[in-house]
Amino acid sequence: MVYSSDNKIPVGISACLTGQPVRFNGSHKRSRFCTDTLSQYFDFRPVCPEVAIGMGTPREPIRLVSETPTDTEIRAVGVDSPDLDVTDALRAEAVSTSAANQDLCGFIFMQKSPSCGVFAVKRYLKNGHPEGKASGIFASEFARLNPLLPIEEAGRLNDAALRENFMVRVFAFRDWQLFTQTTVTPARLIEFHSRYKYLVMAHSIVQYKAAGKLLSDLSGDIDFIAEQYFELLMTALAKPASRKMHTNTMMHLQGYLKKLITPEDKAELQRLIMEYRRGIIPLVVPLTLLKHHLNHFGDANRYAREQVYLNPHPYEMGLRNSL
């Protein structure tokens, strides 16, 4: 698919990552991966919650503070002016941003930010001593409001496995979004799951079995069942697929070829799958050969060829070259 302004996927992003000079000191944290690569596929919606609540640029920096090490009430206050408390304003901005962007399929946040950081943001005690980690105020409230939305930090996208997993979730979320634009019927829901079956298997056997059980009886409220299915799907995909799970999934798909390819071709494919399992070659190598054989035999393998697992995101992104 060619991505244009009409079909790019809407994804939220911390504005500083797009190069906007909105940080407390008037600088930015441009992510070239986001602006140069992902922008080909994503319609980014930049957000700077601190600017949005009127703090201005430049401004006094804020940090996360709690009364005691075990205190669950964490506030965002000024570094030099403890009386400057923007916690409630940032939470309110998260509610407003969420309501105004219901079509988002993901969000990329700036790491370590007291407003936008998702993981391991420094937390301090009132005496100024660092004490543990927490999530940024805006990001944590936004995530609470959108529990199934794919969310990641820009810094973590440098990890090949986390990067690929985030993209899998974003494209799956978008696929579901488009799927539900038309009335959901039992037949359509089964068809959707049929395409995602092996992708779910690669990420979670537990959710794979749960989805099969859920869809075994579609006599109830189909919209409610669809909501339950989507929760199962996104919960499964939130867990990155391991080498063991990828291997298991490819071996299952290879089963569709057992009566079609020669013993020599089968042996070669099995060898490459096991070399991937041992970490000798990247995932893209056995997958490419697997797709070659599945495509070669056309309609005889239509069910297997249409598995999203084989192409969960654009091949041109090269996301599986490093797995």
Tab-separated table of C-alpha atoms in Angstrom:
chain	number	residue	atom	x	y	z
A	1	MET	CA	0.000	0.000	0.000
A	2	VAL	CA	1.135	3.539	-0.796
A	3	TYR	CA	0.540	5.845	2.163
A	4	SER	CA	-0.707	9.331	1.328
A	5	SER	CA	-2.252	12.151	3.344
A	6	ASP	CA	-5.601	10.388	2.882
A	7	ASN	CA	-4.681	7.047	4.431
A	8	LYS	CA	-1.840	7.736	6.851
A	9	ILE	CA	-2.481	6.391	10.340
A	10	PRO	CA	-3.291	9.014	13.006
A	11	VAL	CA	-0.769	8.766	15.847
A	12	GLY	CA	-0.196	11.155	18.731
A	13	ILE	CA	3.331	12.321	19.526
A	14	SER	CA	5.083	14.585	21.999
A	15	ALA	CA	5.621	17.794	20.043
A	16	CYS	CA	9.315	18.089	20.963
A	17	LEU	CA	9.952	14.830	19.095
A	18	THR	CA	8.825	16.438	15.847
A	19	GLY	CA	11.398	19.221	16.232
A	20	GLN	CA	9.114	21.843	17.736
A	21	PRO	CA	11.081	24.018	20.241
A	22	VAL	CA	8.655	23.487	23.107
A	23	ARG	CA	10.863	22.106	25.873
A	24	PHE	CA	11.277	24.073	29.089
A	25	ASN	CA	14.514	25.658	27.800
A	26	GLY	CA	13.189	26.369	24.313
A	27	SER	CA	14.916	23.384	22.714
A	28	HIS	CA	13.530	20.248	21.077
A	29	LYS	CA	14.268	16.513	21.031
A	30	ARG	CA	13.645	15.718	17.392
A	31	SER	CA	13.472	12.007	16.633
A	32	ARG	CA	14.720	11.393	13.109
A	33	PHE	CA	13.145	7.941	13.141
A	34	CYS	CA	9.769	9.556	13.765
A	35	THR	CA	10.116	12.531	11.437
A	36	ASP	CA	12.015	10.852	8.589
A	37	THR	CA	10.712	7.274	8.654
A	38	LEU	CA	7.445	6.950	10.533
A	39	SER	CA	6.032	10.138	9.024
A	40	GLN	CA	5.774	8.220	5.730
A	41	TYR	CA	3.084	6.064	7.339
A	42	PHE	CA	1.761	8.085	10.271
A	43	ASP	CA	-0.231	11.312	10.398
A	44	PHE	CA	1.373	12.699	13.535
A	45	ARG	CA	-0.699	14.792	15.962
A	46	PRO	CA	1.888	16.769	18.006
A	47	VAL	CA	1.015	17.578	21.605
A	48	CYS	CA	2.968	19.453	24.286
A	49	PRO	CA	0.807	19.352	27.406
A	50	GLU	CA	2.953	21.841	29.308
A	51	VAL	CA	2.580	24.447	26.577
A	52	ALA	CA	-1.101	23.547	26.187
A	53	ILE	CA	-1.819	24.430	29.825
A	54	GLY	CA	-0.207	27.830	29.361
A	55	MET	CA	3.238	27.340	30.871
A	56	GLY	CA	4.954	28.995	27.894
A	57	THR	CA	8.433	28.524	26.438
A	58	PRO	CA	10.955	28.879	27.980
A	59	ARG	CA	9.543	28.072	31.421
A	60	GLU	CA	10.480	26.807	34.830
A	61	PRO	CA	11.086	23.046	34.688
A	62	ILE	CA	8.848	20.743	36.697
A	63	ARG	CA	9.474	17.407	38.389
A	64	LEU	CA	7.514	14.613	40.039
A	65	VAL	CA	7.315	14.871	43.820
A	66	SER	CA	5.731	12.793	46.586
A	67	GLU	CA	5.595	13.213	50.362
A	68	THR	CA	7.128	9.839	51.212
A	69	PRO	CA	8.748	6.938	49.313
A	70	THR	CA	5.518	4.930	49.570
A	71	ASP	CA	3.135	7.791	48.804
A	72	THR	CA	0.966	7.013	45.771
A	73	GLU	CA	-0.057	10.649	45.353
A	74	ILE	CA	2.529	12.109	42.984
A	75	ARG	CA	2.451	15.770	42.010
A	76	ALA	CA	4.120	17.735	39.207
A	77	VAL	CA	5.630	20.864	40.769
A	78	GLY	CA	8.166	23.513	39.877
A	79	VAL	CA	11.822	22.680	40.505
A	80	ASP	CA	12.517	26.127	41.964
A	81	SER	CA	8.942	27.007	42.960
A	82	PRO	CA	7.320	24.127	44.891
A	83	ASP	CA	4.100	26.140	45.072
A	84	LEU	CA	3.796	25.803	41.286
A	85	ASP	CA	1.641	22.669	41.021
A	86	VAL	CA	0.398	21.751	37.537
A	87	THR	CA	-0.738	18.201	38.296
A	88	ASP	CA	-4.462	18.797	37.929
A	89	ALA	CA	-3.986	20.939	34.828
A	90	LEU	CA	-1.935	18.204	33.117
A	91	ARG	CA	-4.533	15.569	33.950
A	92	ALA	CA	-7.288	17.786	32.610
A	93	GLU	CA	-5.272	18.315	29.431
A	94	ALA	CA	-4.971	14.541	29.022
A	95	VAL	CA	-8.764	14.249	29.224
A	96	SER	CA	-9.175	17.032	26.663
A	97	THR	CA	-6.564	15.587	24.288
A	98	SER	CA	-8.112	12.136	24.515
A	99	ALA	CA	-11.610	13.437	23.795
A	100	ALA	CA	-10.411	15.451	20.797
A	101	ASN	CA	-8.428	12.580	19.255
A	102	GLN	CA	-10.631	9.504	19.428
A	103	ASP	CA	-9.305	8.296	16.078
A	104	LEU	CA	-5.711	7.845	17.256
A	105	CYS	CA	-4.129	4.435	16.682
A	106	GLY	CA	-1.098	5.002	18.890
A	107	PHE	CA	0.953	7.540	20.804
A	108	ILE	CA	4.724	8.125	21.012
A	109	PHE	CA	5.797	9.973	24.152
A	110	MET	CA	9.034	11.714	25.134
A	111	GLN	CA	10.946	9.631	27.664
A	112	LYS	CA	11.957	10.914	31.130
A	113	SER	CA	9.532	13.834	30.937
A	114	PRO	CA	7.541	14.592	34.138
A	115	SER	CA	4.526	15.204	31.931
A	116	CYS	CA	5.036	12.792	28.989
A	117	GLY	CA	7.311	10.026	30.252
A	118	VAL	CA	5.642	6.616	30.382
A	119	PHE	CA	8.305	4.544	32.115
A	120	ALA	CA	10.864	5.292	34.814
A	121	VAL	CA	10.570	9.068	35.197
A	122	LYS	CA	12.566	10.300	38.207
A	123	ARG	CA	10.487	10.910	41.318
A	124	TYR	CA	11.659	13.117	44.187
A	125	LEU	CA	10.773	13.647	47.819
A	126	LYS	CA	9.895	17.139	48.998
A	127	ASN	CA	13.406	17.496	50.406
A	128	GLY	CA	14.776	17.176	46.887
A	129	HIS	CA	16.215	13.675	47.201
A	130	PRO	CA	15.463	11.351	44.254
A	131	GLU	CA	13.293	8.440	45.341
A	132	GLY	CA	12.250	5.853	42.765
A	133	LYS	CA	10.481	6.126	39.437
A	134	ALA	CA	6.989	6.976	38.220
A	135	SER	CA	5.042	7.843	35.068
A	136	GLY	CA	4.554	11.369	33.801
A	137	ILE	CA	1.263	12.966	34.829
A	138	PHE	CA	-0.150	13.605	31.335
A	139	ALA	CA	1.004	10.261	29.929
A	140	SER	CA	-0.328	8.199	32.830
A	141	GLU	CA	-3.757	9.843	32.671
A	142	PHE	CA	-3.898	9.501	28.890
A	143	ALA	CA	-2.975	5.806	29.148
A	144	ARG	CA	-5.639	5.272	31.812
A	145	LEU	CA	-8.254	6.762	29.509
A	146	ASN	CA	-7.071	4.661	26.544
A	147	PRO	CA	-6.030	1.274	28.005
A	148	LEU	CA	-5.903	-0.579	24.668
A	149	LEU	CA	-4.163	2.138	22.644
A	150	PRO	CA	-0.564	1.277	21.632
A	151	ILE	CA	1.691	3.602	23.629
A	152	GLU	CA	5.476	3.780	23.575
A	153	GLU	CA	8.378	6.095	24.397
A	154	ALA	CA	10.615	7.419	21.629
A	155	GLY	CA	13.765	6.217	23.396
A	156	ARG	CA	12.490	2.641	23.617
A	157	LEU	CA	11.899	2.602	19.859
A	158	ASN	CA	15.688	2.229	19.513
A	159	ASP	CA	15.186	-1.362	20.665
A	160	ALA	CA	14.402	-3.484	17.599
A	161	ALA	CA	11.971	-5.815	19.384
A	162	LEU	CA	10.042	-3.011	21.103
A	163	ARG	CA	9.977	-0.998	17.870
A	164	GLU	CA	8.556	-3.878	15.855
A	165	ASN	CA	6.037	-4.738	18.558
A	166	PHE	CA	4.758	-1.159	18.698
A	167	MET	CA	4.276	-1.116	14.932
A	168	VAL	CA	2.450	-4.453	15.017
A	169	ARG	CA	0.023	-2.999	17.550
A	170	VAL	CA	-0.496	0.294	15.709
A	171	PHE	CA	-1.275	-1.385	12.382
A	172	ALA	CA	-3.570	-3.923	14.074
A	173	PHE	CA	-5.372	-1.114	15.900
A	174	ARG	CA	-5.868	0.715	12.607
A	175	ASP	CA	-7.104	-2.465	10.912
A	176	TRP	CA	-9.704	-2.918	13.645
A	177	GLN	CA	-10.679	0.747	13.430
A	178	LEU	CA	-11.406	0.356	9.724
A	179	PHE	CA	-13.119	-2.996	10.313
A	180	THR	CA	-15.629	-1.486	12.740
A	181	GLN	CA	-16.575	1.328	10.377
A	182	THR	CA	-18.896	-1.239	8.788
A	183	THR	CA	-21.521	-3.137	10.770
A	184	VAL	CA	-19.944	-6.035	12.644
A	185	THR	CA	-21.540	-9.411	11.914
A	186	PRO	CA	-20.598	-12.870	13.185
A	187	ALA	CA	-19.267	-13.808	9.746
A	188	ARG	CA	-17.127	-10.672	9.464
A	189	LEU	CA	-15.734	-11.120	12.973
A	190	ILE	CA	-14.772	-14.714	12.222
A	191	GLU	CA	-13.124	-13.585	8.987
A	192	PHE	CA	-11.156	-10.908	10.859
A	193	HIS	CA	-9.911	-13.376	13.458
A	194	SER	CA	-9.073	-15.905	10.742
A	195	ARG	CA	-6.527	-13.408	9.387
A	196	TYR	CA	-5.103	-12.629	12.828
A	197	LYS	CA	-5.052	-16.168	14.186
A	198	TYR	CA	-1.344	-16.842	13.781
A	199	LEU	CA	-0.268	-13.343	14.801
A	200	VAL	CA	-2.095	-13.851	18.094
A	201	MET	CA	-0.495	-17.292	18.426
A	202	ALA	CA	2.967	-15.753	18.041
A	203	HIS	CA	2.345	-13.350	20.919
A	204	SER	CA	0.259	-15.272	23.445
A	205	ILE	CA	-1.003	-18.843	23.520
A	206	VAL	CA	-3.267	-17.912	26.433
A	207	GLN	CA	-5.033	-15.164	24.479
A	208	TYR	CA	-5.036	-17.348	21.360
A	209	LYS	CA	-7.044	-20.006	23.197
A	210	ALA	CA	-9.258	-17.396	24.855
A	211	ALA	CA	-10.124	-15.837	21.482
A	212	GLY	CA	-11.036	-19.234	20.046
A	213	LYS	CA	-13.283	-19.943	23.016
A	214	LEU	CA	-14.925	-16.517	22.785
A	215	LEU	CA	-15.709	-16.898	19.093
A	216	SER	CA	-17.032	-20.431	19.445
A	217	ASP	CA	-20.445	-19.010	20.414
A	218	LEU	CA	-21.593	-15.865	18.589
A	219	SER	CA	-25.266	-16.132	19.521
A	220	GLY	CA	-25.098	-13.224	21.966
A	221	ASP	CA	-24.712	-9.458	21.468
A	222	ILE	CA	-22.215	-9.360	18.598
A	223	ASP	CA	-21.050	-5.816	19.372
A	224	PHE	CA	-20.240	-6.809	22.949
A	225	ILE	CA	-18.451	-9.934	21.755
A	226	ALA	CA	-16.473	-7.825	19.287
A	227	GLU	CA	-15.384	-5.486	22.093
A	228	GLN	CA	-14.240	-8.483	24.134
A	229	TYR	CA	-12.372	-9.873	21.143
A	230	PHE	CA	-10.570	-6.589	20.499
A	231	GLU	CA	-9.470	-6.459	24.131
A	232	LEU	CA	-8.095	-9.996	23.820
A	233	LEU	CA	-6.318	-9.071	20.586
A	234	MET	CA	-4.599	-5.969	21.927
A	235	THR	CA	-3.729	-7.681	25.202
A	236	ALA	CA	-2.051	-10.472	23.254
A	237	LEU	CA	-0.112	-8.134	20.974
A	238	ALA	CA	1.099	-6.041	23.917
A	239	LYS	CA	3.431	-8.948	24.732
A	240	PRO	CA	6.376	-9.014	22.287
A	241	ALA	CA	6.714	-12.318	20.465
A	242	SER	CA	9.738	-14.393	21.503
A	243	ARG	CA	11.995	-16.453	19.243
A	244	LYS	CA	10.321	-19.560	20.614
A	245	MET	CA	6.839	-18.259	19.771
A	246	HIS	CA	7.879	-17.092	16.291
A	247	THR	CA	9.399	-20.512	15.675
A	248	ASN	CA	6.251	-22.290	16.809
A	249	THR	CA	4.090	-20.094	14.567
A	250	MET	CA	6.264	-20.603	11.489
A	251	MET	CA	6.267	-24.359	12.048
A	252	HIS	CA	2.464	-24.291	12.137
A	253	LEU	CA	2.329	-22.327	8.885
A	254	GLN	CA	4.841	-24.655	7.293
A	255	GLY	CA	2.303	-27.412	7.865
A	256	TYR	CA	0.181	-25.983	5.030
A	257	LEU	CA	3.040	-26.836	2.659
A	258	LYS	CA	3.804	-30.399	3.728
A	259	LYS	CA	2.059	-32.002	0.738
A	260	LEU	CA	3.104	-29.323	-1.749
A	261	ILE	CA	6.834	-28.691	-1.486
A	262	THR	CA	9.612	-31.186	-2.081
A	263	PRO	CA	11.390	-32.911	0.819
A	264	GLU	CA	14.467	-30.842	-0.035
A	265	ASP	CA	12.535	-27.556	0.158
A	266	LYS	CA	10.907	-28.640	3.404
A	267	ALA	CA	14.276	-29.491	4.928
A	268	GLU	CA	15.707	-26.137	3.873
A	269	LEU	CA	12.785	-24.235	5.379
A	270	GLN	CA	13.006	-26.187	8.638
A	271	ARG	CA	16.746	-25.568	8.782
A	272	LEU	CA	16.287	-21.799	8.422
A	273	ILE	CA	13.518	-21.724	11.017
A	274	MET	CA	15.741	-23.521	13.517
A	275	GLU	CA	18.717	-21.289	12.700
A	276	TYR	CA	16.487	-18.339	13.532
A	277	ARG	CA	15.452	-20.109	16.766
A	278	ARG	CA	19.131	-20.376	17.744
A	279	GLY	CA	19.788	-16.701	16.936
A	280	ILE	CA	21.999	-17.341	13.928
A	281	ILE	CA	19.855	-15.477	11.377
A	282	PRO	CA	17.145	-12.784	11.662
A	283	LEU	CA	13.427	-13.502	11.460
A	284	VAL	CA	13.137	-12.039	7.965
A	285	VAL	CA	15.156	-14.918	6.436
A	286	PRO	CA	12.892	-17.914	7.196
A	287	LEU	CA	9.805	-15.726	6.820
A	288	THR	CA	10.810	-14.685	3.307
A	289	LEU	CA	11.247	-18.290	2.220
A	290	LEU	CA	7.993	-19.304	3.936
A	291	LYS	CA	6.087	-16.545	2.122
A	292	HIS	CA	7.748	-17.515	-1.156
A	293	HIS	CA	6.452	-21.082	-0.912
A	294	LEU	CA	2.987	-20.015	0.258
A	295	ASN	CA	2.665	-17.528	-2.602
A	296	HIS	CA	3.971	-20.042	-5.141
A	297	PHE	CA	1.078	-22.415	-4.592
A	298	GLY	CA	-1.584	-19.719	-4.902
A	299	ASP	CA	-5.142	-20.529	-3.905
A	300	ALA	CA	-4.130	-23.877	-2.424
A	301	ASN	CA	-2.802	-21.887	0.525
A	302	ARG	CA	-5.100	-18.879	0.528
A	303	TYR	CA	-5.894	-19.167	4.252
A	304	ALA	CA	-2.212	-19.268	5.160
A	305	ARG	CA	-1.181	-16.599	2.643
A	306	GLU	CA	-3.693	-14.130	4.092
A	307	GLN	CA	-2.351	-14.400	7.622
A	308	VAL	CA	-1.501	-10.946	9.011
A	309	TYR	CA	1.426	-12.570	10.806
A	310	LEU	CA	3.295	-12.709	7.499
A	311	ASN	CA	2.941	-8.962	6.882
A	312	PRO	CA	1.780	-7.130	10.044
A	313	HIS	CA	3.327	-3.858	8.832
A	314	PRO	CA	4.808	-2.577	5.547
A	315	TYR	CA	7.706	-4.765	4.422
A	316	GLU	CA	9.611	-1.621	3.389
A	317	MET	CA	10.003	-0.624	7.038
A	318	GLY	CA	12.427	-3.530	7.461
A	319	LEU	CA	11.327	-4.049	11.058
A	320	ARG	CA	11.997	-7.788	11.084
A	321	ASN	CA	15.491	-7.482	9.658
A	322	SER	CA	16.945	-7.084	13.156
A	323	LEU	CA	14.801	-9.568	15.097
